[in-house]
N, CA, C and O atoms as a GROMACS GRO file, in nm:
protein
  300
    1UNK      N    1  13.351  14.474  11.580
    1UNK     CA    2  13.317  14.503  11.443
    1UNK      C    3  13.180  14.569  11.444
    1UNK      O    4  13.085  14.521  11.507
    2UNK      N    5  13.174  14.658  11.389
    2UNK     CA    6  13.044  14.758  11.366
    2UNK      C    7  12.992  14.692  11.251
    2UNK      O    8  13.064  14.658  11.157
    3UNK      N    9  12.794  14.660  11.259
    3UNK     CA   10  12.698  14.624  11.146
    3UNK      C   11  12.601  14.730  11.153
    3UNK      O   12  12.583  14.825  11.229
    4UNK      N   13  12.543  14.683  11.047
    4UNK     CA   14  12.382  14.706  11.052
    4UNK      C   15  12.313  14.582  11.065
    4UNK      O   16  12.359  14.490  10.996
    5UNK      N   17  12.249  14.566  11.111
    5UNK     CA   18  12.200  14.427  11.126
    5UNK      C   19  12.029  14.462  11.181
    5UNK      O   20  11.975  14.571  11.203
    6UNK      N   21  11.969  14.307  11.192
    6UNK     CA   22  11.826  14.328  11.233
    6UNK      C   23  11.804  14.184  11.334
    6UNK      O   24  11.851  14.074  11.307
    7UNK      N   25  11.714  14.222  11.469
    7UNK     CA   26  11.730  14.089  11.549
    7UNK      C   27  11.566  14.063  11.542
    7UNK      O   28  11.509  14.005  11.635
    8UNK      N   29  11.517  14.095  11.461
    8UNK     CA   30  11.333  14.106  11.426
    8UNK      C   31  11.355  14.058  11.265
    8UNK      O   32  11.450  14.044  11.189
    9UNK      N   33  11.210  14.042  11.261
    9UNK     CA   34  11.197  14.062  11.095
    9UNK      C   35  11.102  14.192  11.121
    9UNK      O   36  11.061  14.229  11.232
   10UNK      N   37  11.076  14.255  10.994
   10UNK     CA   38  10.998  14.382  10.962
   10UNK      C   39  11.028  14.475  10.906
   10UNK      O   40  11.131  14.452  10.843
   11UNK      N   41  10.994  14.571  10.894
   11UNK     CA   42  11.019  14.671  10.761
   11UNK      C   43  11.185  14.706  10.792
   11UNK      O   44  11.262  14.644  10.866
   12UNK      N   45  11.209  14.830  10.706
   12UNK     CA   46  11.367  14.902  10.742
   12UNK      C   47  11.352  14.954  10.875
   12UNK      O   48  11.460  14.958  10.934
   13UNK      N   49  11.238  15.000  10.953
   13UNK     CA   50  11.279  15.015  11.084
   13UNK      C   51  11.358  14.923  11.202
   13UNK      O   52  11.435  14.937  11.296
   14UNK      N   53  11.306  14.851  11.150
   14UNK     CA   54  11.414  14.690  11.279
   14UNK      C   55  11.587  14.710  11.209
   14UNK      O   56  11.674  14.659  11.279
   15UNK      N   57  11.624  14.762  11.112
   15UNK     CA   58  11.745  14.764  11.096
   15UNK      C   59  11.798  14.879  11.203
   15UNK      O   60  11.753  14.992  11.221
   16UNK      N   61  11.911  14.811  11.268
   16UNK     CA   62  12.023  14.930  11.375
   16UNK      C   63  12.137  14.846  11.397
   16UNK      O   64  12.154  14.724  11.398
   17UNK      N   65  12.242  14.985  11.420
   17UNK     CA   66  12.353  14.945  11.473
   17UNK      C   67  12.362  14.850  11.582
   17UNK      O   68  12.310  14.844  11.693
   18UNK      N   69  12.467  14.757  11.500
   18UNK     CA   70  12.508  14.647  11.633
   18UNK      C   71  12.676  14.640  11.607
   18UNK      O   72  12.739  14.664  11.504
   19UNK      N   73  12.730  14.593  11.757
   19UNK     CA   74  12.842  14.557  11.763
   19UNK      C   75  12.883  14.433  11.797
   19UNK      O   76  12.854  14.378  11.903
   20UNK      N   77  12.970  14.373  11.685
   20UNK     CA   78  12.985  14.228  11.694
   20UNK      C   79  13.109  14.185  11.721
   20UNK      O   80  13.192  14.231  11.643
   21UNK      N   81  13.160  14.095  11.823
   21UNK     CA   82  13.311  14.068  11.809
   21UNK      C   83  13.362  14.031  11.708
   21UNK      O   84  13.305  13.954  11.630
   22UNK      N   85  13.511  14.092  11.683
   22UNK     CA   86  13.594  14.056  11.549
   22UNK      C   87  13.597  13.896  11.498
   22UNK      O   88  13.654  13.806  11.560
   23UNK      N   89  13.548  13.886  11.414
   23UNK     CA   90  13.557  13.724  11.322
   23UNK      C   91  13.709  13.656  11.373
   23UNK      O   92  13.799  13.723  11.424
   24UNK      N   93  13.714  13.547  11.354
   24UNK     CA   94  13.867  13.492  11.393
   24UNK      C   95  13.863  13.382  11.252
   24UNK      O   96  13.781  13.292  11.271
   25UNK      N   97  13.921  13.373  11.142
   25UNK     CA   98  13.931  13.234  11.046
   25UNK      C   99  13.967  13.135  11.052
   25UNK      O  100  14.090  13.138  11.063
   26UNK      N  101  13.917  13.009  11.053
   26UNK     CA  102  13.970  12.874  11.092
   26UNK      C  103  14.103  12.874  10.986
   26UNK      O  104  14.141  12.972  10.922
   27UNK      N  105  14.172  12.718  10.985
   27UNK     CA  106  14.238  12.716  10.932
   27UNK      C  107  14.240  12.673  10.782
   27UNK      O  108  14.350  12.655  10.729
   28UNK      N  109  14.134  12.659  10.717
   28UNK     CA  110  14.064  12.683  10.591
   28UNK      C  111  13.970  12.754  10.558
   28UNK      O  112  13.889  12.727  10.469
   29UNK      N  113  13.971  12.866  10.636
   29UNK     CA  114  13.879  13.031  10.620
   29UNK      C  115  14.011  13.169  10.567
   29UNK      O  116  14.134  13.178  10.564
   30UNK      N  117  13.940  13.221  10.547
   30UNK     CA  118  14.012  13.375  10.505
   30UNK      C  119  13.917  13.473  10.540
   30UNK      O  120  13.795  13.467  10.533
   31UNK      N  121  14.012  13.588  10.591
   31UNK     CA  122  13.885  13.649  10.670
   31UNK      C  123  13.897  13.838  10.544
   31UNK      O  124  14.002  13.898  10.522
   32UNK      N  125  13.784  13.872  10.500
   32UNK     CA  126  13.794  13.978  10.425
   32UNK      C  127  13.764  14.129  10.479
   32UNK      O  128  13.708  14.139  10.589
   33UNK      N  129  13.788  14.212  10.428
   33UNK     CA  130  13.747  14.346  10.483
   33UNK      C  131  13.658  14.386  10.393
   33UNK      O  132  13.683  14.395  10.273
   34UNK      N  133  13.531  14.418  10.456
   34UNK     CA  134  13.399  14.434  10.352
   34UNK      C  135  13.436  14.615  10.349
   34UNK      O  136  13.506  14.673  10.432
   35UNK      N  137  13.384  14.663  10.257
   35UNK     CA  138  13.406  14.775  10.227
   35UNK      C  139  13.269  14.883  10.189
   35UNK      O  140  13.248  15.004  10.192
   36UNK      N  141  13.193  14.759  10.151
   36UNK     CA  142  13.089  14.812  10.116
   36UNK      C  143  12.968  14.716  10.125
   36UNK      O  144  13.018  14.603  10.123
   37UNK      N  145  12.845  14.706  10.134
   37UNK     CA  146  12.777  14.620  10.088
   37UNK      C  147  12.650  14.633  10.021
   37UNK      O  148  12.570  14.713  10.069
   38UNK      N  149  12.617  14.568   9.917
   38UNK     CA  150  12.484  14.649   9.840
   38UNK      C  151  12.371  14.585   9.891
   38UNK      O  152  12.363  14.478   9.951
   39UNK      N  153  12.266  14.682   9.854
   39UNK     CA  154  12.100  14.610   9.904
   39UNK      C  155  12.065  14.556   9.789
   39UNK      O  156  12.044  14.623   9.688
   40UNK      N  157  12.054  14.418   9.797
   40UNK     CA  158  11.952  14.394   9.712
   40UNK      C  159  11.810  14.289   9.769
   40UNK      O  160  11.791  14.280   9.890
   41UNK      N  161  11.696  14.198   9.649
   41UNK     CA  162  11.592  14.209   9.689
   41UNK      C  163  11.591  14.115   9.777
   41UNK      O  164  11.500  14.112   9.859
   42UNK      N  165  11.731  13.984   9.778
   42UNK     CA  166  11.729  13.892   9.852
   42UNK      C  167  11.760  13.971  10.014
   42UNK      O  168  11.715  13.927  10.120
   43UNK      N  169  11.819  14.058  10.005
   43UNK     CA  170  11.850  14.147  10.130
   43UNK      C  171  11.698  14.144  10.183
   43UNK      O  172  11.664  14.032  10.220
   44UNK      N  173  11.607  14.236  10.193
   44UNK     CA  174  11.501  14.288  10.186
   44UNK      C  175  11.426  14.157  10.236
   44UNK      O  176  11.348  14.166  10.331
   45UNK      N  177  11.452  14.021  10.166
   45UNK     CA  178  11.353  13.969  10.178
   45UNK      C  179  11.384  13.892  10.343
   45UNK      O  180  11.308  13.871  10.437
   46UNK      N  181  11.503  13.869  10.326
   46UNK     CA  182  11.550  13.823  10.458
   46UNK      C  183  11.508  13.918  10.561
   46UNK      O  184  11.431  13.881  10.650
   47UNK      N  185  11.546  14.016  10.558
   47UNK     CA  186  11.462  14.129  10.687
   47UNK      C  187  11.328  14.158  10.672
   47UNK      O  188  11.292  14.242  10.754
   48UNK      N  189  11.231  14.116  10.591
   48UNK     CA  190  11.082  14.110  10.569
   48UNK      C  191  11.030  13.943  10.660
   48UNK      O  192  10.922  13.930  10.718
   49UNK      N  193  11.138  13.835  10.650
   49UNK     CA  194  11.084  13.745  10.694
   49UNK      C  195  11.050  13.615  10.611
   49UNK      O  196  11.003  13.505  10.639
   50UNK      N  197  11.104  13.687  10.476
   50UNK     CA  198  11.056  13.545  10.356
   50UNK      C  199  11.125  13.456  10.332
   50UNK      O  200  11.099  13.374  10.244
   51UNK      N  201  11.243  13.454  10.415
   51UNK     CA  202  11.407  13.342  10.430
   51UNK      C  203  11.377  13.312  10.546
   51UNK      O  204  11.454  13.218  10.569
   52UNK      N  205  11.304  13.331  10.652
   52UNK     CA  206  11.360  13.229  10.756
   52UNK      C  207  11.400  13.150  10.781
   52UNK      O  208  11.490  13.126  10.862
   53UNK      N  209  11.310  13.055  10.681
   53UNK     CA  210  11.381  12.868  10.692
   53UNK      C  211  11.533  12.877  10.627
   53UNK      O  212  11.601  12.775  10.616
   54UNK      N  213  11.590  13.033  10.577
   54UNK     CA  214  11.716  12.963  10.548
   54UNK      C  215  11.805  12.982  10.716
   54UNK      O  216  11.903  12.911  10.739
   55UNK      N  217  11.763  13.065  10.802
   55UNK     CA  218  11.816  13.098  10.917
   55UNK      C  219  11.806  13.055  11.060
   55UNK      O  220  11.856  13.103  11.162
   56UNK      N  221  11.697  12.913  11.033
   56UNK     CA  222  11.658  12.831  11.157
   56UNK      C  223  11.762  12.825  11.180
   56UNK      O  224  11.848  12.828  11.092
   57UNK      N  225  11.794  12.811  11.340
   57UNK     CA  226  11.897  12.744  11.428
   57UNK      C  227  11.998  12.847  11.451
   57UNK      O  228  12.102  12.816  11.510
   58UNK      N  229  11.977  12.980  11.405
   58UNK     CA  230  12.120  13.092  11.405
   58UNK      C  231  12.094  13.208  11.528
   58UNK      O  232  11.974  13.214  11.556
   59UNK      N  233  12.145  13.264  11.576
   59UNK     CA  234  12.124  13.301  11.671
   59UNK      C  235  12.128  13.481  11.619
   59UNK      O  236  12.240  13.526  11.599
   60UNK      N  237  11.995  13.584  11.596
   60UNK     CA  238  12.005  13.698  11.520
   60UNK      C  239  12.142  13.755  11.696
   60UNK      O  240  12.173  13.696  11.799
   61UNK      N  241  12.180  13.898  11.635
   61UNK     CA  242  12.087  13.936  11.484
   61UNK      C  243  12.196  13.910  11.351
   61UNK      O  244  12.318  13.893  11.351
   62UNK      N  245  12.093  13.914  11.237
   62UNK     CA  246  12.156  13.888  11.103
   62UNK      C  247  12.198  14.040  11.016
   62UNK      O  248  12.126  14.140  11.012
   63UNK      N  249  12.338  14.024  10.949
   63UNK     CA  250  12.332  14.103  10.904
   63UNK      C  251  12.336  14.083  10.735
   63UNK      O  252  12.406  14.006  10.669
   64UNK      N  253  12.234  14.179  10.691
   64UNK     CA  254  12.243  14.179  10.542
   64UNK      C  255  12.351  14.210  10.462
   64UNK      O  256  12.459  14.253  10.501
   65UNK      N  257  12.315  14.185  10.337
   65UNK     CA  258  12.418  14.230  10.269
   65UNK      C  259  12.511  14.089  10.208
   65UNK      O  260  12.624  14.062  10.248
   66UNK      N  261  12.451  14.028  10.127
   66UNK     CA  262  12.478  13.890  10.034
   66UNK      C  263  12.574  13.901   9.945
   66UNK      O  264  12.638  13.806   9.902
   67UNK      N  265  12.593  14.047   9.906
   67UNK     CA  266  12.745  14.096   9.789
   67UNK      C  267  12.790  14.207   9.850
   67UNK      O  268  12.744  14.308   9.904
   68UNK      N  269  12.936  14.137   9.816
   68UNK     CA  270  13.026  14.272   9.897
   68UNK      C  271  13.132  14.256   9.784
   68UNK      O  272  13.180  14.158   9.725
   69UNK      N  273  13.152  14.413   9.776
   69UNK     CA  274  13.338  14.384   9.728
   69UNK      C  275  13.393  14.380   9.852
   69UNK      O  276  13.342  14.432   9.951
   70UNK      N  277  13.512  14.313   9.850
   70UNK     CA  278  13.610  14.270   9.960
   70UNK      C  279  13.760  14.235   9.939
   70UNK      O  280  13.792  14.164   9.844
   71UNK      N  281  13.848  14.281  10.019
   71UNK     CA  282  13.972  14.239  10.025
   71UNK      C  283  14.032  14.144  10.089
   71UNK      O  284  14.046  14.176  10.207
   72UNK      N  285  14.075  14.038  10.064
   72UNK     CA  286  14.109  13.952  10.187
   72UNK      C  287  14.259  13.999  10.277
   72UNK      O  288  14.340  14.077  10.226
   73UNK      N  289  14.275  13.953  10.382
   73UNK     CA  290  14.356  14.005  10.487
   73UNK      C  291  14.418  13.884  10.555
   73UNK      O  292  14.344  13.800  10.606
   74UNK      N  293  14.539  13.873  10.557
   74UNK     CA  294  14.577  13.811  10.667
   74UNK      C  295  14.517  13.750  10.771
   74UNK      O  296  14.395  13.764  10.769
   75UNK      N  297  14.564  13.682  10.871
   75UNK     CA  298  14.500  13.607  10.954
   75UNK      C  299  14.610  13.606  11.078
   75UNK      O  300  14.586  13.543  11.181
   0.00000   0.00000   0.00000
């Protein structure tokens, strides 16, 4: 699966392409096809560094993008 993602915090430069293996859904998950995703300020703030404590313990990089339209898909 192709992102944009960031494995730093810091301005829009730390954002780049990453490639992530395809998601798999448990058996009370649904897995969606993002289509799009918008920036907004909670975006921004997470790649500035002002969410960390929501991301202790995760292993970057993170990718933004908190609203998506999406379709869900099979499994």
């Amino acid at each position: 699966m192709k992102v944009i993602g960031l494995s730093e915090c810091g301005g829009p430069e730390v954002l780049r392409p990453f490639e992530l293996p395809d998601p798999h859904p448990g058996t009370q998950e649904v897995l969606v096809r993002v289509h799009a995703a918008g920036v907004n300020p909670v975006d921004a703030m997470l790649r500035s560094g002002q969410l960390q404590q929501l991301y202790q313990g995760q292993t970057p990089p993170f990718v933004p993008g908190m609203e998506s339209p999406a379709r869900s898909r099979r499994s």
